[in-house]
mmCIF file of C-alpha atoms in Angstrom:
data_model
loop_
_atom_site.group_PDB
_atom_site.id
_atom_site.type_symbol
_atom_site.label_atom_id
_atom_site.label_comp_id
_atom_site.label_asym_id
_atom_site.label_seq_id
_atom_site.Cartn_x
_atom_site.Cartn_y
_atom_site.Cartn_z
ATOM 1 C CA UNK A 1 -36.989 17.968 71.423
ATOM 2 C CA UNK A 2 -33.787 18.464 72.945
ATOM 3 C CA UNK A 3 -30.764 15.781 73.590
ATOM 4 C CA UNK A 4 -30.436 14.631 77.001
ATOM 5 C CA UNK A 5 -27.166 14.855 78.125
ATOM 6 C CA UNK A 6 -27.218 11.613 80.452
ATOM 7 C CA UNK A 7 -25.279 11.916 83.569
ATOM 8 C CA UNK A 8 -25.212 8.158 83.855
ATOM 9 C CA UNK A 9 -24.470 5.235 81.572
ATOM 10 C CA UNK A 10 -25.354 1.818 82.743
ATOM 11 C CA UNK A 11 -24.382 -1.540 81.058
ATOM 12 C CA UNK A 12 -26.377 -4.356 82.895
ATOM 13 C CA UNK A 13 -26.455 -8.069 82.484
ATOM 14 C CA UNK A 14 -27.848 -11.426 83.817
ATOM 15 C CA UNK A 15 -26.937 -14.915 82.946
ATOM 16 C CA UNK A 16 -28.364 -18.038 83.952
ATOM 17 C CA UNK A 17 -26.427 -21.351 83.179
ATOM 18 C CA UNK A 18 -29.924 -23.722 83.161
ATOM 19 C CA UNK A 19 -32.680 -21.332 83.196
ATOM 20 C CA UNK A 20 -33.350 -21.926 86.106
ATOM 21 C CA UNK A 21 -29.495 -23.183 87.183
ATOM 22 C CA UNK A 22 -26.656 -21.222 88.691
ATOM 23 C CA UNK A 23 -27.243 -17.388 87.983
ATOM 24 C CA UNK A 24 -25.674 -13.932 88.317
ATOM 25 C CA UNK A 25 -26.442 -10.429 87.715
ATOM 26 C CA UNK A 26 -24.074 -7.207 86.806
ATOM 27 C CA UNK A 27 -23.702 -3.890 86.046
ATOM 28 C CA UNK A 28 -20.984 -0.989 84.497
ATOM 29 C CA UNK A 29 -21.474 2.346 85.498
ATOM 30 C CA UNK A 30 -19.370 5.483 83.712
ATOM 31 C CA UNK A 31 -20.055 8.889 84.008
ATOM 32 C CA UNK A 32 -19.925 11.464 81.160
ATOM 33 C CA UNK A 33 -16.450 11.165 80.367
ATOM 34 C CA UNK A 34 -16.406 7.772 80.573
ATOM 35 C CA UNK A 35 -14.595 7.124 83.752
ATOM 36 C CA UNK A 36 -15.550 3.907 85.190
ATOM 37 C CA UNK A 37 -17.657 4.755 88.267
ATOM 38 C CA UNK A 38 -18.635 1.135 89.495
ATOM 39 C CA UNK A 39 -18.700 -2.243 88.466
ATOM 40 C CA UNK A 40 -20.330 -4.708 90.319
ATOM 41 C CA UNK A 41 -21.713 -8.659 90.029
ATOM 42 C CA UNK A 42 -23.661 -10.644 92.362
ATOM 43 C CA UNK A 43 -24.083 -14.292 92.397
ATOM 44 C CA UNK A 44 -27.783 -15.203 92.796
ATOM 45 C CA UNK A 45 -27.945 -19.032 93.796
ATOM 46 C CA UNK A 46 -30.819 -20.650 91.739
ATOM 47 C CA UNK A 47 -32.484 -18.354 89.706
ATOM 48 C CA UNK A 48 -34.222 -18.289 85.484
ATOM 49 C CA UNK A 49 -32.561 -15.613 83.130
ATOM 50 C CA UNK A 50 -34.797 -13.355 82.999
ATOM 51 C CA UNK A 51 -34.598 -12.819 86.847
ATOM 52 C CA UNK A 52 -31.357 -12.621 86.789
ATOM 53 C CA UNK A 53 -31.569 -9.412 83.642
ATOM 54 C CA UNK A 54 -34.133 -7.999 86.302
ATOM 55 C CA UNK A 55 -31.653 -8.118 89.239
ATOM 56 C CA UNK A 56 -29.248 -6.590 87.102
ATOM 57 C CA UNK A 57 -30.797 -3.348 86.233
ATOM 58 C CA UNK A 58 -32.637 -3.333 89.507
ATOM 59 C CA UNK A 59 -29.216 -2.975 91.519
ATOM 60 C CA UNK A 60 -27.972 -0.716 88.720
ATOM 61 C CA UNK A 61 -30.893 1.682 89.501
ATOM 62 C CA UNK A 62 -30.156 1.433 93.144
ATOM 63 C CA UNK A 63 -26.540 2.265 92.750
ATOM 64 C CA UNK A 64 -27.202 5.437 91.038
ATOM 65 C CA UNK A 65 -29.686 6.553 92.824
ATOM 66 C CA UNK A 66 -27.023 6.833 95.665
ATOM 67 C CA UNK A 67 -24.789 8.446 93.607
ATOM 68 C CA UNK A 68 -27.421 11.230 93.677
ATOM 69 C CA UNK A 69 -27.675 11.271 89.149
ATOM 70 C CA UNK A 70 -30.959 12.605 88.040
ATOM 71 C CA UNK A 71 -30.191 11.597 83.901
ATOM 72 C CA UNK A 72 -29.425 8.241 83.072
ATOM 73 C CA UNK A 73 -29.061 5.440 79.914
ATOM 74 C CA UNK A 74 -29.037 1.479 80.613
ATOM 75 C CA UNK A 75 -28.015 -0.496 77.947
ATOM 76 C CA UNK A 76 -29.553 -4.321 78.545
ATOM 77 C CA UNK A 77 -28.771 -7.164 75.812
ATOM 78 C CA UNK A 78 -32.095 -8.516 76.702
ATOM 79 C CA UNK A 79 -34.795 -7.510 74.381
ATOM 80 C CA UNK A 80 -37.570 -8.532 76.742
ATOM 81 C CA UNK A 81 -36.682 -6.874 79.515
ATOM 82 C CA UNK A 82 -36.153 -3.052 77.171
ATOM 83 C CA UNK A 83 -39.946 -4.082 75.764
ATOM 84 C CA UNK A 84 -41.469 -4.457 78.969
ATOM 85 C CA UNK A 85 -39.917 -0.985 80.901
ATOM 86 C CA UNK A 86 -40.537 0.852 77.334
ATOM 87 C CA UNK A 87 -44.287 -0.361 77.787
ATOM 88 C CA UNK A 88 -44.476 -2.124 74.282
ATOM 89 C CA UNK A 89 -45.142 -6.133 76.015
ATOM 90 C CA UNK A 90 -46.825 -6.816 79.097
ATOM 91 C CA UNK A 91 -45.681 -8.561 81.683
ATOM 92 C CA UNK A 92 -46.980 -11.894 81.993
ATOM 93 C CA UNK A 93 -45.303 -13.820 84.366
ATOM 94 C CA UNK A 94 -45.636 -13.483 87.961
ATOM 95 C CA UNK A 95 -42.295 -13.870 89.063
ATOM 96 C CA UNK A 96 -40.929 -11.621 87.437
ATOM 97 C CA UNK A 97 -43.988 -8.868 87.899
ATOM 98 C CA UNK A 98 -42.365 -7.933 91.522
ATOM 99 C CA UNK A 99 -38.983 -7.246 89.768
ATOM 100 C CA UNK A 100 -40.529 -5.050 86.719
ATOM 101 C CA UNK A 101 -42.672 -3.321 89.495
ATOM 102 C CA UNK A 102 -39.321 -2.716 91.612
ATOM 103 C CA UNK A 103 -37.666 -1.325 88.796
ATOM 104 C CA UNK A 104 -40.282 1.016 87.520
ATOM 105 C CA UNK A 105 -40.439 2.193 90.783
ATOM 106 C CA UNK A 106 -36.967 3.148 90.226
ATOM 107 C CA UNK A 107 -37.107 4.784 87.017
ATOM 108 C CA UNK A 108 -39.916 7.306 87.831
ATOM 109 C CA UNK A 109 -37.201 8.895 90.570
ATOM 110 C CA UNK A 110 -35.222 10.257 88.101
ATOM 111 C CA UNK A 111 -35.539 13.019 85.640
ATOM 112 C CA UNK A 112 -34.921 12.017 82.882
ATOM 113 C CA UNK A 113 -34.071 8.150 81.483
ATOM 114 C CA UNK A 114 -33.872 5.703 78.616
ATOM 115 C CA UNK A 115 -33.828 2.180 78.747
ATOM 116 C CA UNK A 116 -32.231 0.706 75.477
ATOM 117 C CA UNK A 117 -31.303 -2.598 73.584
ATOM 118 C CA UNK A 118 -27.898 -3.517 72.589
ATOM 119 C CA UNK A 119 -26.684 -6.506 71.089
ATOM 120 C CA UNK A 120 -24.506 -9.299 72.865
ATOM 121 C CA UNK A 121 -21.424 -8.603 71.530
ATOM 122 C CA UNK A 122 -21.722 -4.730 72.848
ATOM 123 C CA UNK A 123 -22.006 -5.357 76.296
ATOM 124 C CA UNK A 124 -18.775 -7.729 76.653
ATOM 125 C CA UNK A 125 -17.663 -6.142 79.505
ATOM 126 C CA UNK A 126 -20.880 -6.342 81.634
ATOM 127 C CA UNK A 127 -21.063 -9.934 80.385
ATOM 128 C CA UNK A 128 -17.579 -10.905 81.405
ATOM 129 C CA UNK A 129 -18.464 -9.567 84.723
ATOM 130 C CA UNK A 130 -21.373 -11.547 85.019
ATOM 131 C CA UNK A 131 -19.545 -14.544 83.988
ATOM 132 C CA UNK A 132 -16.635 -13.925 86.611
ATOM 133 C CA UNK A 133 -19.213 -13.828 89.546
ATOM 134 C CA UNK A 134 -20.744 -17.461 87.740
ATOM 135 C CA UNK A 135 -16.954 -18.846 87.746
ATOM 136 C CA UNK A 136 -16.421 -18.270 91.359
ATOM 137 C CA UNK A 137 -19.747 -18.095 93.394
ATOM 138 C CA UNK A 138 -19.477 -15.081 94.447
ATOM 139 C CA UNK A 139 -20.064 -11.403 94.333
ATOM 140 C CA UNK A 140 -17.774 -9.331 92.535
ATOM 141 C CA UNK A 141 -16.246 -5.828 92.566
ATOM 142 C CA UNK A 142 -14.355 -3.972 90.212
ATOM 143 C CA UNK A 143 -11.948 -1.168 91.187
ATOM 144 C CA UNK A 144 -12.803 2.285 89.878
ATOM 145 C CA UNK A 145 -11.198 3.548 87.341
ATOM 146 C CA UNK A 146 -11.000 6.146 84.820
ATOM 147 C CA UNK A 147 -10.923 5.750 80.693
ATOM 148 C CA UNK A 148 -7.387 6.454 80.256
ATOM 149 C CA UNK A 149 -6.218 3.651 82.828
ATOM 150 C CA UNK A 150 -8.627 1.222 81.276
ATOM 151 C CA UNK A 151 -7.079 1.718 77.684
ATOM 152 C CA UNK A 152 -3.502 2.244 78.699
ATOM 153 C CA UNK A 153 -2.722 0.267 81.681
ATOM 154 C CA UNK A 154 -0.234 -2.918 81.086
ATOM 155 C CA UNK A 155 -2.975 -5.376 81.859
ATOM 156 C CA UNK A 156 -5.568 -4.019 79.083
ATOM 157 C CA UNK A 157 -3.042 -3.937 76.526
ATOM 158 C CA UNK A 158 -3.564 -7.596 75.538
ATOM 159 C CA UNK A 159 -7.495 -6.429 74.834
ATOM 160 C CA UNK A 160 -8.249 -5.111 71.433
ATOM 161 C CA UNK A 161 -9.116 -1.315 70.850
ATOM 162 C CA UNK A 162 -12.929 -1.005 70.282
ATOM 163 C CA UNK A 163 -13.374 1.458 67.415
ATOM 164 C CA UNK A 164 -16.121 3.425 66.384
ATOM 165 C CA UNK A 165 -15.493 4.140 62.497
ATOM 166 C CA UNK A 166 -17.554 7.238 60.712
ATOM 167 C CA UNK A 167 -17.676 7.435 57.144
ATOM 168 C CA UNK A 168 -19.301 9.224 54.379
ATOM 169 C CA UNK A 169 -18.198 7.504 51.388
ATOM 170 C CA UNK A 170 -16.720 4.266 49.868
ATOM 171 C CA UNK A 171 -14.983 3.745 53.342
ATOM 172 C CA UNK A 172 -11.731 3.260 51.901
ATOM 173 C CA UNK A 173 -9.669 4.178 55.451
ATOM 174 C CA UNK A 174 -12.332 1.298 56.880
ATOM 175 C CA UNK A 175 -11.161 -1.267 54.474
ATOM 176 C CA UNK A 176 -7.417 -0.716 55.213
ATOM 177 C CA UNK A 177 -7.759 -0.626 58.544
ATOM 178 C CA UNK A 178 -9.491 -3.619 58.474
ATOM 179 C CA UNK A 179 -6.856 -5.277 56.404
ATOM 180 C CA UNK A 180 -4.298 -4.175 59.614
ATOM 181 C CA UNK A 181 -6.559 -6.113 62.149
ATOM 182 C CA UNK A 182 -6.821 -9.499 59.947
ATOM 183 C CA UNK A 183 -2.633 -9.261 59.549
ATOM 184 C CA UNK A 184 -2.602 -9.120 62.777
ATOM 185 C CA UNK A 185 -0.761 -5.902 62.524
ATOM 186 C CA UNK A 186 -3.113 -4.005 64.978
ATOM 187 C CA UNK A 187 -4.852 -5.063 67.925
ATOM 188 C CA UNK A 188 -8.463 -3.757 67.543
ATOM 189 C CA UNK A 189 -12.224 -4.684 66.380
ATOM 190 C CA UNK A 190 -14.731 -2.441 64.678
ATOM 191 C CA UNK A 191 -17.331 -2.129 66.899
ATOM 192 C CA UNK A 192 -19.452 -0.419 65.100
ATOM 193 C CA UNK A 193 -19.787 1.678 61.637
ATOM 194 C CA UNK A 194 -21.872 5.052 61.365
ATOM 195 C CA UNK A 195 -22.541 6.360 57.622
ATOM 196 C CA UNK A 196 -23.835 9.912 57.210
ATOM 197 C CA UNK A 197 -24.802 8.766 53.553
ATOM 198 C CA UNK A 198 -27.292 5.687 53.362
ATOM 199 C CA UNK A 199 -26.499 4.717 50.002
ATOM 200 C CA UNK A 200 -22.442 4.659 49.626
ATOM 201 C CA UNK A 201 -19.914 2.115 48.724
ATOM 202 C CA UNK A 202 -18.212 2.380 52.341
ATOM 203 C CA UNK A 203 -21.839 0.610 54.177
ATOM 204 C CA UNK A 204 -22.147 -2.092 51.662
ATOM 205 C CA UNK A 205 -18.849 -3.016 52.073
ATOM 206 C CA UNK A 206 -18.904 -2.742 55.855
ATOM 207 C CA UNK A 207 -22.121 -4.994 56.150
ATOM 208 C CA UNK A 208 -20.025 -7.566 53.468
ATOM 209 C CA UNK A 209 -17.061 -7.446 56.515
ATOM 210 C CA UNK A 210 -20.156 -7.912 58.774
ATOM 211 C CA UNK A 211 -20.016 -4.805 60.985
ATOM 212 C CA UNK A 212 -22.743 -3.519 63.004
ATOM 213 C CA UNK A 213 -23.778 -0.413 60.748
ATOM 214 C CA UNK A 214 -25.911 2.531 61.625
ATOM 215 C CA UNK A 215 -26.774 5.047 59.259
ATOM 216 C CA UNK A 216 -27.430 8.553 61.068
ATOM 217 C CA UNK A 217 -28.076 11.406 58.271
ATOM 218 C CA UNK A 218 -27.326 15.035 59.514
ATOM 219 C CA UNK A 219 -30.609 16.354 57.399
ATOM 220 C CA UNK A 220 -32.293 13.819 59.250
ATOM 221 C CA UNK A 221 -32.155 15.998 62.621
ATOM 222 C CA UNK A 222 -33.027 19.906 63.309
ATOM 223 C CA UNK A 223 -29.746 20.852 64.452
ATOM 224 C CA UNK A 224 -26.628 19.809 64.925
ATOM 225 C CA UNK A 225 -27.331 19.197 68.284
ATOM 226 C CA UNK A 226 -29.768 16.393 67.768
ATOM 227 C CA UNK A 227 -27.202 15.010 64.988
ATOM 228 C CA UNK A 228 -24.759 14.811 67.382
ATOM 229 C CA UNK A 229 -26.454 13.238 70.609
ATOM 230 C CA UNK A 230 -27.646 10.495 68.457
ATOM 231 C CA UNK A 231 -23.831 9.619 66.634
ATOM 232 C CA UNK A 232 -22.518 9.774 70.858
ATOM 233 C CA UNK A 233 -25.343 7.013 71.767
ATOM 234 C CA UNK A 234 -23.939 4.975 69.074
ATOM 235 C CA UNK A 235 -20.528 4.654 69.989
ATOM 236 C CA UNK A 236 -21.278 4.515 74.011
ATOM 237 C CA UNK A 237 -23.564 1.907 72.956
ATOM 238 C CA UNK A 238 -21.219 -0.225 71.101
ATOM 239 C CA UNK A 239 -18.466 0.653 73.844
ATOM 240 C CA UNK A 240 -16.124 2.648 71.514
ATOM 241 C CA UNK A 241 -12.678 3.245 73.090
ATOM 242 C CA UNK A 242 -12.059 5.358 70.323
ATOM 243 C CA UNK A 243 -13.093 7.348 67.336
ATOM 244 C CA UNK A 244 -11.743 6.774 63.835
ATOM 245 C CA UNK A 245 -13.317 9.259 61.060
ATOM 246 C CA UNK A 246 -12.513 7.957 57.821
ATOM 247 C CA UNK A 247 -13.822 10.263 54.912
ATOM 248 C CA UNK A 248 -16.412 11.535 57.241
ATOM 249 C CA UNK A 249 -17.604 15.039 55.863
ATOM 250 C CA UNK A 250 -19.721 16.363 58.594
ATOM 251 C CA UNK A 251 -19.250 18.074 61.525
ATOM 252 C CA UNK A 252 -20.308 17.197 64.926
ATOM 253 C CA UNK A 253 -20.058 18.137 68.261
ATOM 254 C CA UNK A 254 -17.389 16.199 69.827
ATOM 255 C CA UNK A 255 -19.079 15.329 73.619
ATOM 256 C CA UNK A 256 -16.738 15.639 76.263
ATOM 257 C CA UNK A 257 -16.244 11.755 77.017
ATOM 258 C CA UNK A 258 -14.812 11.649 73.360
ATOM 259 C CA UNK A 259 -12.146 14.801 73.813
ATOM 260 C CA UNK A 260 -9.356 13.117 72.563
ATOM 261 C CA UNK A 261 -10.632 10.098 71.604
ATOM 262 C CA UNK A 262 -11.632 10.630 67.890
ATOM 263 C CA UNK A 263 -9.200 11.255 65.014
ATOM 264 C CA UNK A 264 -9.306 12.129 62.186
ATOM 265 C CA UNK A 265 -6.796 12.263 58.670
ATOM 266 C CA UNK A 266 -6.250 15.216 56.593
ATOM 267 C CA UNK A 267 -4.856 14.148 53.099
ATOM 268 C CA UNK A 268 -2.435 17.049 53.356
ATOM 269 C CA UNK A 269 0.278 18.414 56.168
ATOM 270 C CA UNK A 270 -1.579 20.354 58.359
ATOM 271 C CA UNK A 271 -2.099 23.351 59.250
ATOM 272 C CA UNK A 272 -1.472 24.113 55.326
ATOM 273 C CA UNK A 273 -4.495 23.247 52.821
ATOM 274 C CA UNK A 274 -6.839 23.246 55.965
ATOM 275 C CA UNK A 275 -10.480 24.117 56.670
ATOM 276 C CA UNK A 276 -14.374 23.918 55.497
ATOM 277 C CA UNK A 277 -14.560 22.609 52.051
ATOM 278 C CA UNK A 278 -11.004 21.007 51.727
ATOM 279 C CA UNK A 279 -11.235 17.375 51.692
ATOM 280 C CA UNK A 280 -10.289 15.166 48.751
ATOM 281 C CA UNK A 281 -9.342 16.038 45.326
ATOM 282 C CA UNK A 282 -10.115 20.149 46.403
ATOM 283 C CA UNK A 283 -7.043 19.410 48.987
ATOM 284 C CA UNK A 284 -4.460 18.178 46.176
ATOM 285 C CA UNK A 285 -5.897 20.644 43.410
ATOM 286 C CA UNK A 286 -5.028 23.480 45.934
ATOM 287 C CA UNK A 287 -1.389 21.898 46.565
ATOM 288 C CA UNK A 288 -0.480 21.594 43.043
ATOM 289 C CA UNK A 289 -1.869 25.067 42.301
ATOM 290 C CA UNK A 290 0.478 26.241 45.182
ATOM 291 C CA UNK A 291 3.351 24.694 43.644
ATOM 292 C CA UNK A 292 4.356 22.463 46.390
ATOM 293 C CA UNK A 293 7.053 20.065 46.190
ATOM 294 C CA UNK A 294 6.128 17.915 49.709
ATOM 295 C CA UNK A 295 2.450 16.618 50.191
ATOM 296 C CA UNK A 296 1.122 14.101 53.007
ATOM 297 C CA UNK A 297 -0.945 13.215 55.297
ATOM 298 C CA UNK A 298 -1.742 14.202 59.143
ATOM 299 C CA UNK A 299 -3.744 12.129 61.759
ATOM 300 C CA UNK A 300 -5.067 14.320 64.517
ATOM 301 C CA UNK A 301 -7.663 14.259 67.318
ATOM 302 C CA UNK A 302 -10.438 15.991 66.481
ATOM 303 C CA UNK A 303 -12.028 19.416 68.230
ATOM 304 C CA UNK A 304 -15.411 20.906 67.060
ATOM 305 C CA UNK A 305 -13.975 23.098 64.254
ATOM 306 C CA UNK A 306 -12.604 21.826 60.604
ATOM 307 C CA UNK A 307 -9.288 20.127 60.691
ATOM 308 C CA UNK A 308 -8.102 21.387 64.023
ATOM 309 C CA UNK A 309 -6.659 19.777 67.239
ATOM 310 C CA UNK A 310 -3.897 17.881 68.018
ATOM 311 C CA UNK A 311 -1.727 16.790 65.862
ATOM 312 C CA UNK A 312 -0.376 12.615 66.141
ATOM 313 C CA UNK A 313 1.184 11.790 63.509
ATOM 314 C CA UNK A 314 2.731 13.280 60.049
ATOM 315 C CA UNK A 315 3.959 11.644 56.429
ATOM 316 C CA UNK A 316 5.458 13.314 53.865
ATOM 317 C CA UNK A 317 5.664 12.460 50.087
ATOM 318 C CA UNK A 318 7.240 14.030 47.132
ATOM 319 C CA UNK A 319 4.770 16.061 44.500
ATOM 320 C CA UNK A 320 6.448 15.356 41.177
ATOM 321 C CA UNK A 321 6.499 17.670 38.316
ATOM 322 C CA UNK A 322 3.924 16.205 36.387
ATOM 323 C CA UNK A 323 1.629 15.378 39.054
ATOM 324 C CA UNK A 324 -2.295 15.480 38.377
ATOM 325 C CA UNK A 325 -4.703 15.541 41.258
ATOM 326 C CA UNK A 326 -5.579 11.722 40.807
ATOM 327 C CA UNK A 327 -1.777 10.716 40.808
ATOM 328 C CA UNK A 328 -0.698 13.067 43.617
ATOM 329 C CA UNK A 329 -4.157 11.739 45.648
ATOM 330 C CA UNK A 330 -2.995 7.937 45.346
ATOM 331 C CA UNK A 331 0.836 8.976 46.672
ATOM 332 C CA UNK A 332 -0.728 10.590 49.692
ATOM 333 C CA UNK A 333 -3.049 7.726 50.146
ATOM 334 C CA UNK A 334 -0.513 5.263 50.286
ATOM 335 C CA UNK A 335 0.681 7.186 53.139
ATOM 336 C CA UNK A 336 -2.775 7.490 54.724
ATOM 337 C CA UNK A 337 -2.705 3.927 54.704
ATOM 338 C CA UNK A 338 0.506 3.591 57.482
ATOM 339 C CA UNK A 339 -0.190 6.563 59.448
ATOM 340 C CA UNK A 340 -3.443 6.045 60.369
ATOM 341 C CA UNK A 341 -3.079 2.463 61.606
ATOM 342 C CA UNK A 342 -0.163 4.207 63.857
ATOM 343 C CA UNK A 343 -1.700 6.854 65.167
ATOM 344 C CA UNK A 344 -4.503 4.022 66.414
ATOM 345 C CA UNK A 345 -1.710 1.631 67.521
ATOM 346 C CA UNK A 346 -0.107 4.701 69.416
ATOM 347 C CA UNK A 347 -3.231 5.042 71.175
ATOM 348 C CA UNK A 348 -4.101 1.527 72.245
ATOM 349 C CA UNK A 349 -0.426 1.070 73.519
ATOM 350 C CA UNK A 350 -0.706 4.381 76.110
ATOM 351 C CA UNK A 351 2.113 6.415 74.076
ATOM 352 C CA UNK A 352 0.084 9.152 73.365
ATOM 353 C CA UNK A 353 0.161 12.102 76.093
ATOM 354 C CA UNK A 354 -2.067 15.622 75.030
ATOM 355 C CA UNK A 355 -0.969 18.186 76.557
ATOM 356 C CA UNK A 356 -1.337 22.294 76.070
ATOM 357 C CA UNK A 357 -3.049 21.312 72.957
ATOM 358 C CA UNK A 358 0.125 19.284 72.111
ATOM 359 C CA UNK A 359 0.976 15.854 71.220
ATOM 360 C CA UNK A 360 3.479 13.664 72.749
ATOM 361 C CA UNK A 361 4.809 10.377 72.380
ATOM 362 C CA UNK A 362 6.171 8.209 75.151
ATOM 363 C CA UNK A 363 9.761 7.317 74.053
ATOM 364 C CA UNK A 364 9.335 3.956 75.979
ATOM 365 C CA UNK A 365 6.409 3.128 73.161
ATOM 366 C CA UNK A 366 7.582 1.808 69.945
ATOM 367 C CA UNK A 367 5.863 2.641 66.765
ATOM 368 C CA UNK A 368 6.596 1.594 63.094
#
């Protein structure tokens, strides 16, 4: 089977304060870069949740239906609601049969279309939307806007940086940048973890920190294809501004709402000691063997080939004499540890500008 390459990704939400009380339904639409295309609340009067989840993917449906989208993914935090259009429960009451009928209805228009669960906390933004219409008793509107606006403007800056975090091994990038966000040294929350490997060091710790973790093995899939489509639905489900991969050993294809969004770090000074099968202790084995006297580290965005792409920031450390692998590895990793945290800071602030395949940074943004 191949991946559908949605058009269309809908957050919806519904909130009731009573059950049945005050209600209001919403809905997020972005399209496959992740612009913002609408976002849109409606206060309902009297009404029980689950009408109100009902409403909300009802006028998501009709809203993209008039945009003309044949492909499209809605994310609902109601479980209920994802059983009942996925056929696995039937519907049993009778107010809310006309709404499930409605929707249906909807659905079988388009081409193709999933209808999928998410937790509460990944659908904040549909939920605040909700809650804004509750607040003031009235519909609400949200200007359009693309991804870069949304993560760079003034007024978002106060918002922390949702990161998606790959790793493939005792997530050692994960824990430090962790450590950042509890210092209050960076303004961000882990949305979600993906593992490649099911059994490493880097998920149990991860589940200790309590992160939402998802393990997604590439031999798992028949191509890379499949592999791919299924690491994207993770991080549009969990909202992911951006892309951290942190000892992550497997290539994917980078989707086109994520160009320039994920980075990665390289425990040497790119483009030297570069490539398929250089990661690790092969990276400072080959630098020692070269005779080098300057090691580091690089954080770059990512592109779909090996340690290419833009790069964001560089540190530099000595390689002594008597350097081993092990010794030279810790030196660079105490590097790894500051860049990468400013690389993501960078990012989150707006100071990072791509262009020609280049890397710039704002003057008016200040970095540490």
């Amino acid at each position: 089977m191949r991946s559908t390459k949605y058009e269309i990704v809908a957050h919806t939400d519904g909130a009731s304060r009573g059950n049945p009380g005050p209600a209001a339904a919403g809905f997020i639409l972005t399209d496959s870069a992740a612009n913002q295309i609408q976002a849109k609340a409606f206060f309902l009067g009297q009404a029980t949740n689950n009408v109100a989840e009902y409403t909300a993917i009802v006028k998501a449906l009709e809203a993209i239906k008039q945009l003309g989208a044949k492909q499209l993914i809605v994310y609902s935090d109601s479980e209920l609601l994802v059983k009942q259009l996925n056929g696995e429960y039937k519907i049993k009451s009778e107010q809310i049969r006309p709404f499930f009928q409605q929707a249906t209805d909807l659905l079988s228009e388009f081409k193709n279309w999933k209808v999928q669960h998410i937790r509460r906390e990944k659908n904040k933004e549909a939920d605040k939307l909700v809650n804004q219409a509750l607040n003031l008793e009235r519909d609400v509107t949200m200007p359009r806007m693309s991804h870069e606006r949304r993560v760079t403007s003034d007024e978002s800056r106060t918002r922390p940086i949702r990161l998606g975090v790959l790793i493939s091994g005792g997530g050692t990038t994960l824990m430090n940048i962790l450590e950042y966000i509890k210092d209050g040294r960076l303004n961000a929350e882990v949305a979600v973890v993906i593992s490649s490997r099911s059994t490493v060091a880097g998920v149990e710790k991860a589940k200790k920190a309590g992160l939402d973790v998802k393990i997604i093995r590439k031999k798992d899939y028949p191509d890379i294809d499949e592999f791919s489509y299924h690491i994207e639905e993770e991080l549009v489900a969990a909202n992911a501004d951006l892309v951290i991969q942190g000892g992550w050993l497997c290539l994917w294809k980078i989707p086109q709402r994520y160009e320039n969004r994920v980075m990665n770090i390289h425990p040497a000074l790119l483009p030297s000691f570069a490539g398929e099968g250089m990661w690790g202790h092969h990276v400072h084995e080959a630098v020692l063997e070269a005779g080098c006297k300057v090691s580091g580290c690089t954080v770059h965005f990512c592109t779909n080939e090996y340690d290419k792409g833009p790069i964001i920031v560089q540190h530099a450390c000595v390689v002594k004499d008597d350097d081993t692998p092990d010794t030279l590895a810790a030196r660079v990793f105490r590097e790894e540890c500051i860049a990468y945290p400013q690389a993501i800071r960078l990012f989150a602030e707006g100071g990072i500008v791509v262009k020609n395949d280049r890397v710039k940074i704002k003057e008016s943004v200040v970095h540490c």
